[in-house]
Coordinates of C-alpha atoms in Angstrom, one line a residue:
M1203 CA 0.0 0.0 0.0
T1204 CA 1.4 3.4 -1.0
P1205 CA 1.8 5.7 2.0
R1206 CA -0.2 8.9 2.3
N1207 CA 1.5 11.8 0.5
F1208 CA 3.3 9.6 -2.0
V1209 CA 2.8 8.2 -5.5
T1210 CA 4.7 5.2 -7.0
T1211 CA 7.0 5.2 -10.0
D1212 CA 4.4 2.9 -11.7
W1213 CA 1.7 5.5 -11.1
L1214 CA 3.8 8.4 -12.4
E1215 CA 4.8 6.4 -15.5
Q1216 CA 1.2 5.8 -16.3
N1217 CA 0.1 9.4 -15.6
R1218 CA 3.0 11.6 -16.6
N1219 CA 1.4 12.8 -19.8
D1220 CA -1.7 14.0 -18.0
P1221 CA -1.9 17.7 -19.0
N1222 CA -3.0 18.7 -15.5
L1223 CA 0.0 17.0 -13.9
V1224 CA 3.3 18.9 -13.2
I1225 CA 6.4 17.0 -12.3
V1226 CA 8.8 19.0 -10.1
D1227 CA 12.5 18.2 -9.6
G1228 CA 13.2 19.7 -6.1
S1229 CA 16.8 18.5 -5.7
W1230 CA 19.1 20.3 -3.3
Y1231 CA 22.2 19.2 -1.4
L1232 CA 24.3 20.2 1.5
P1233 CA 27.8 21.5 0.5
A1234 CA 29.4 18.5 2.0
M1235 CA 27.5 16.3 -0.4
K1236 CA 29.5 17.9 -3.3
R1237 CA 26.6 17.6 -5.8
A1238 CA 25.3 20.3 -8.1
P1239 CA 21.6 19.9 -8.4
M1240 CA 21.0 22.1 -11.5
D1241 CA 23.9 20.4 -13.4
E1242 CA 22.4 17.0 -12.5
Y1243 CA 18.9 18.2 -13.6
L1244 CA 20.2 19.5 -16.9
A1245 CA 22.0 16.1 -17.5
A1246 CA 19.0 14.0 -16.7
H1247 CA 15.5 14.3 -15.2
I1248 CA 12.1 12.8 -15.5
P1249 CA 10.6 13.9 -18.9
G1250 CA 8.8 17.2 -18.5
A1251 CA 9.9 17.9 -15.0
V1252 CA 10.5 21.6 -14.1
Y1253 CA 13.3 22.5 -11.7
F1254 CA 12.4 24.1 -8.3
D1255 CA 15.5 25.8 -6.8
I1256 CA 14.9 26.4 -3.1
D1257 CA 17.8 28.8 -3.0
E1258 CA 16.4 30.9 -5.8
I1259 CA 12.7 30.7 -4.8
A1260 CA 13.5 32.3 -1.5
D1261 CA 13.6 35.5 0.5
H1262 CA 16.8 37.2 -0.6
S1263 CA 16.6 40.1 1.9
T1264 CA 18.0 37.8 4.6
D1265 CA 21.4 36.1 5.0
L1266 CA 19.6 33.0 6.3
P1267 CA 19.6 30.1 3.8
H1268 CA 16.5 29.5 1.5
M1269 CA 14.0 31.3 3.8
L1270 CA 10.5 31.3 2.4
P1271 CA 9.6 34.0 -0.1
S1272 CA 6.6 36.2 0.1
P1273 CA 3.4 34.9 -1.5
E1274 CA 3.8 37.4 -4.3
T1275 CA 7.4 36.3 -5.1
F1276 CA 6.3 32.6 -4.9
A1277 CA 3.4 33.2 -7.3
L1278 CA 5.8 34.9 -9.8
H1279 CA 8.1 31.9 -9.7
M1280 CA 5.2 29.5 -10.2
T1281 CA 4.1 31.5 -13.2
R1282 CA 7.6 31.2 -14.6
L1283 CA 7.6 27.5 -14.1
G1284 CA 4.2 27.0 -15.7
I1285 CA 2.5 25.8 -12.5
A1286 CA -1.2 26.8 -12.4
D1287 CA -3.9 26.8 -9.8
G1288 CA -5.5 23.4 -9.7
N1289 CA -2.6 21.5 -11.1
K1290 CA -1.7 18.1 -9.5
L1291 CA 2.0 18.2 -8.5
V1292 CA 4.5 15.4 -8.0
V1293 CA 7.8 16.3 -6.4
Y1294 CA 11.0 14.2 -6.4
D1295 CA 14.7 14.7 -5.7
G1296 CA 18.0 13.1 -6.7
A1297 CA 18.8 11.6 -3.3
G1298 CA 15.6 9.6 -3.0
L1299 CA 14.1 11.6 -0.1
F1300 CA 16.0 14.6 1.1
S1301 CA 14.9 18.0 -0.2
A1302 CA 11.6 16.9 -1.9
P1303 CA 9.8 17.1 1.4
R1304 CA 10.8 20.8 1.8
V1305 CA 9.4 21.6 -1.7
W1306 CA 6.2 19.5 -1.0
W1307 CA 5.7 21.4 2.3
T1308 CA 6.3 24.8 0.6
F1309 CA 3.7 24.0 -2.0
R1310 CA 1.2 23.0 0.7
L1311 CA 2.1 26.2 2.7
F1312 CA 1.2 28.3 -0.3
G1313 CA -2.2 26.7 -0.9
V1314 CA -1.6 23.7 -3.2
K1315 CA -4.0 21.0 -2.2
D1316 CA -2.9 18.2 -4.6
V1317 CA 0.8 17.6 -4.2
S1318 CA 2.6 14.3 -3.7
I1319 CA 6.2 13.0 -3.4
L1320 CA 7.6 10.3 -5.8
E1321 CA 8.3 7.3 -3.6
G1322 CA 12.0 6.4 -4.0
G1323 CA 12.7 9.6 -6.0
F1324 CA 14.9 9.8 -9.1
P1325 CA 17.2 7.0 -7.9
K1326 CA 14.3 4.5 -8.0
W1327 CA 13.0 5.9 -11.3
K1328 CA 16.4 5.5 -13.0
A1329 CA 17.1 2.1 -11.4
E1330 CA 13.9 0.8 -13.0
G1331 CA 15.1 1.9 -16.4
R1332 CA 12.3 4.5 -16.9
P1333 CA 12.7 7.3 -19.4
V1334 CA 14.8 10.5 -18.7
E1335 CA 15.6 13.6 -20.7
S1336 CA 18.2 16.3 -20.6
G1337 CA 18.2 20.0 -20.9
M1338 CA 15.6 22.5 -19.5
S1339 CA 11.9 21.6 -19.5
K1340 CA 9.7 24.5 -20.4
R1341 CA 6.0 25.0 -19.8
P1342 CA 3.9 27.9 -20.9
P1343 CA 3.4 30.6 -18.2
A1344 CA 0.5 30.0 -15.9
H1345 CA -1.6 31.8 -13.3
F1346 CA -0.9 30.8 -9.7
S1347 CA -2.6 32.3 -6.7
A1348 CA -0.4 32.0 -3.6
R1349 CA -2.3 31.9 -0.3
K1350 CA 0.2 31.5 2.6
K1351 CA -0.9 29.7 5.7
S1352 CA 1.3 31.8 8.0
E1353 CA 0.4 29.8 11.1
L1354 CA 2.4 26.9 9.8
V1355 CA 5.6 28.8 9.9
A1356 CA 7.4 29.6 13.2
D1357 CA 9.8 32.5 13.7
L1358 CA 12.4 33.0 16.4
A1359 CA 9.9 34.8 18.8
R1360 CA 7.4 32.0 18.5
I1361 CA 10.1 29.4 19.2
E1362 CA 11.3 31.3 22.3
Q1363 CA 7.7 31.6 23.6
T1364 CA 7.0 27.9 22.8
L1365 CA 10.1 26.7 24.6
A1366 CA 9.4 28.9 27.6
S1367 CA 5.7 27.9 27.9
K1368 CA 6.2 24.3 26.8
S1369 CA 3.1 24.7 24.7
A1370 CA 4.5 22.5 22.0
Q1371 CA 7.5 20.1 21.5
V1372 CA 10.2 21.7 19.4
V1373 CA 11.8 18.8 17.6
D1374 CA 15.2 19.1 15.9
S1375 CA 15.8 16.7 13.0
R1376 CA 19.6 17.3 12.7
P1377 CA 21.9 14.3 13.2
A1378 CA 22.4 13.4 16.8
D1379 CA 26.1 14.4 17.0
R1380 CA 25.2 17.9 15.8
F1381 CA 22.3 18.2 18.2
R1382 CA 24.6 17.1 21.1
G1383 CA 27.2 19.6 20.0
E1384 CA 29.8 16.9 19.3
A1385 CA 30.1 17.7 15.5
P1386 CA 30.6 21.1 13.9
E1387 CA 27.9 22.9 12.0
P1388 CA 28.3 23.0 8.2
R1389 CA 27.7 26.8 8.1
A1390 CA 30.3 29.3 9.3
G1391 CA 29.5 31.3 12.4
V1392 CA 26.9 28.8 13.6
R1393 CA 27.6 27.4 17.1
S1394 CA 27.3 23.7 17.9
G1395 CA 24.5 22.3 20.2
H1396 CA 20.8 22.8 20.3
M1397 CA 18.0 25.0 21.7
P1398 CA 17.5 24.3 25.4
G1399 CA 14.4 22.2 25.9
S1400 CA 14.2 21.0 22.3
R1401 CA 14.2 17.3 21.4
N1402 CA 16.0 15.3 18.7
V1403 CA 14.6 12.9 16.1
P1404 CA 17.3 12.7 13.3
A1405 CA 15.8 12.7 9.8
G1406 CA 18.2 9.8 9.0
A1407 CA 16.1 7.6 11.3
L1408 CA 13.1 8.3 9.2
I1409 CA 14.6 7.4 5.8
E1410 CA 15.7 4.0 4.5
N1411 CA 17.0 3.4 1.0
G1412 CA 15.7 6.8 -0.1
Q1413 CA 12.2 6.1 1.1
L1414 CA 10.2 6.9 4.2
V1415 CA 10.3 4.2 6.8
S1416 CA 7.2 2.3 8.0
P1417 CA 4.7 3.9 10.4
E1418 CA 6.1 1.5 13.1
K1419 CA 9.6 2.8 12.6
I1420 CA 8.5 6.4 12.6
K1421 CA 6.8 5.9 15.9
A1422 CA 9.9 4.1 17.3
A1423 CA 12.1 7.1 16.2
L1424 CA 9.7 9.5 17.9
D1425 CA 9.7 7.4 21.1
A1426 CA 13.5 7.3 21.1
G1427 CA 13.5 11.1 20.9
G1428 CA 11.0 11.4 23.7
V1429 CA 8.4 12.9 21.4
D1430 CA 4.7 12.4 22.0
A1431 CA 3.1 12.5 18.6
N1432 CA -0.3 13.1 20.2
Q1433 CA 0.9 16.5 21.4
P1434 CA 1.7 19.6 19.3
V1435 CA 5.1 19.6 17.5
I1436 CA 7.1 22.3 15.8
T1437 CA 9.8 20.9 13.6
S1438 CA 13.3 22.3 13.2
C1439 CA 16.7 21.4 11.8
G1440 CA 19.8 23.1 10.3
S1441 CA 18.1 25.3 7.7
G1442 CA 14.5 24.1 7.3
V1443 CA 15.1 21.2 4.9
S1444 CA 15.2 18.1 7.0
A1445 CA 12.6 19.7 9.3
A1446 CA 10.3 19.0 6.4
V1447 CA 11.3 15.3 6.4
L1448 CA 10.1 15.1 10.0
W1449 CA 7.0 17.1 9.1
L1450 CA 6.3 14.6 6.3
A1451 CA 6.8 11.6 8.6
L1452 CA 4.4 13.0 11.2
D1453 CA 1.8 14.0 8.6
T1454 CA 2.0 10.5 6.9
I1455 CA 1.0 8.9 10.2
G1456 CA -1.8 11.4 10.7
K1457 CA 0.0 13.6 13.2
T1458 CA 0.4 16.9 11.3
P1459 CA 2.8 19.3 13.1
Q1460 CA 1.8 22.7 14.3
A1461 CA 4.5 24.6 12.5
L1462 CA 8.0 24.5 11.0
Y1463 CA 10.8 26.8 12.3
D1464 CA 12.0 28.3 9.0
G1465 CA 15.2 29.9 10.4
S1466 CA 16.0 26.7 12.4
W1467 CA 19.5 26.3 13.8
S1468 CA 21.1 28.5 11.2
E1469 CA 19.3 31.4 12.9
W1470 CA 19.3 30.4 16.5
G1471 CA 22.9 29.0 16.5
A1472 CA 24.2 32.2 14.9
R1473 CA 22.7 34.5 17.5
E1474 CA 25.1 35.0 20.4
D1475 CA 22.3 36.3 22.6
K1476 CA 20.5 32.9 22.4
P1477 CA 21.3 30.1 24.8
V1478 CA 22.8 26.8 23.6
A1479 CA 22.6 23.4 25.2
T1480 CA 24.9 20.4 24.5
G1481 CA 24.5 16.7 25.3
K1482 CA 21.3 14.8 25.0
D1483 CA 19.1 17.2 26.9

């Protein structure tokens, strides 16, 4: 049975020529991964897929990485990509399941109701010998109406208030060694450690062979991190990408989070006036 929020490669193969369907390559990688997503897209992608660049479709008035753009800016980018109101979207990435959840979440945030993720992503598609094409896919400009659900995005002030009042669980999806402050952060000027009172469910515990793990394994990872899925959750990570993996996992088991902290540790960890904890707690 295909998990909620996903479509299979078989389904996409059968439906990829549907004029109402838009396939979106949402690949993005950490610098340490030494991969160039645009170059990879131009070399090979699912036929007809447009490229969604989270660094370009972002708020460029801040130094924080790939922060959400305004609804007006998002709508302009969707017009450029040829994504219209009412289209069905399928998002994938070149790692299997890494940045696609961030793009999926962003579409949902801006009002897209019918958006799914390709199970197994581009690696599974290629491994099955399915068709690919090179170059830039172009669609005619389209009208897109962005309606931002602002309550789904947490800023620094909301995170501080949440941690102080314990009104929700702030859950960090960075690797455990970074959460504990034992490994350096990949971005210059960002301290090691975590927000005091936050919890840790590494995104890596939620992904297996480029796919989301079973509901049982999702629940086990939440239990290991001391997270009660029946209580409100705000997701966080390094820069808002793997926080969307955690969001996807919770939503897939029917426990949709309250919000995602867009600035995440890139914001908090760079602020000398914000406290930092190390170790497990």
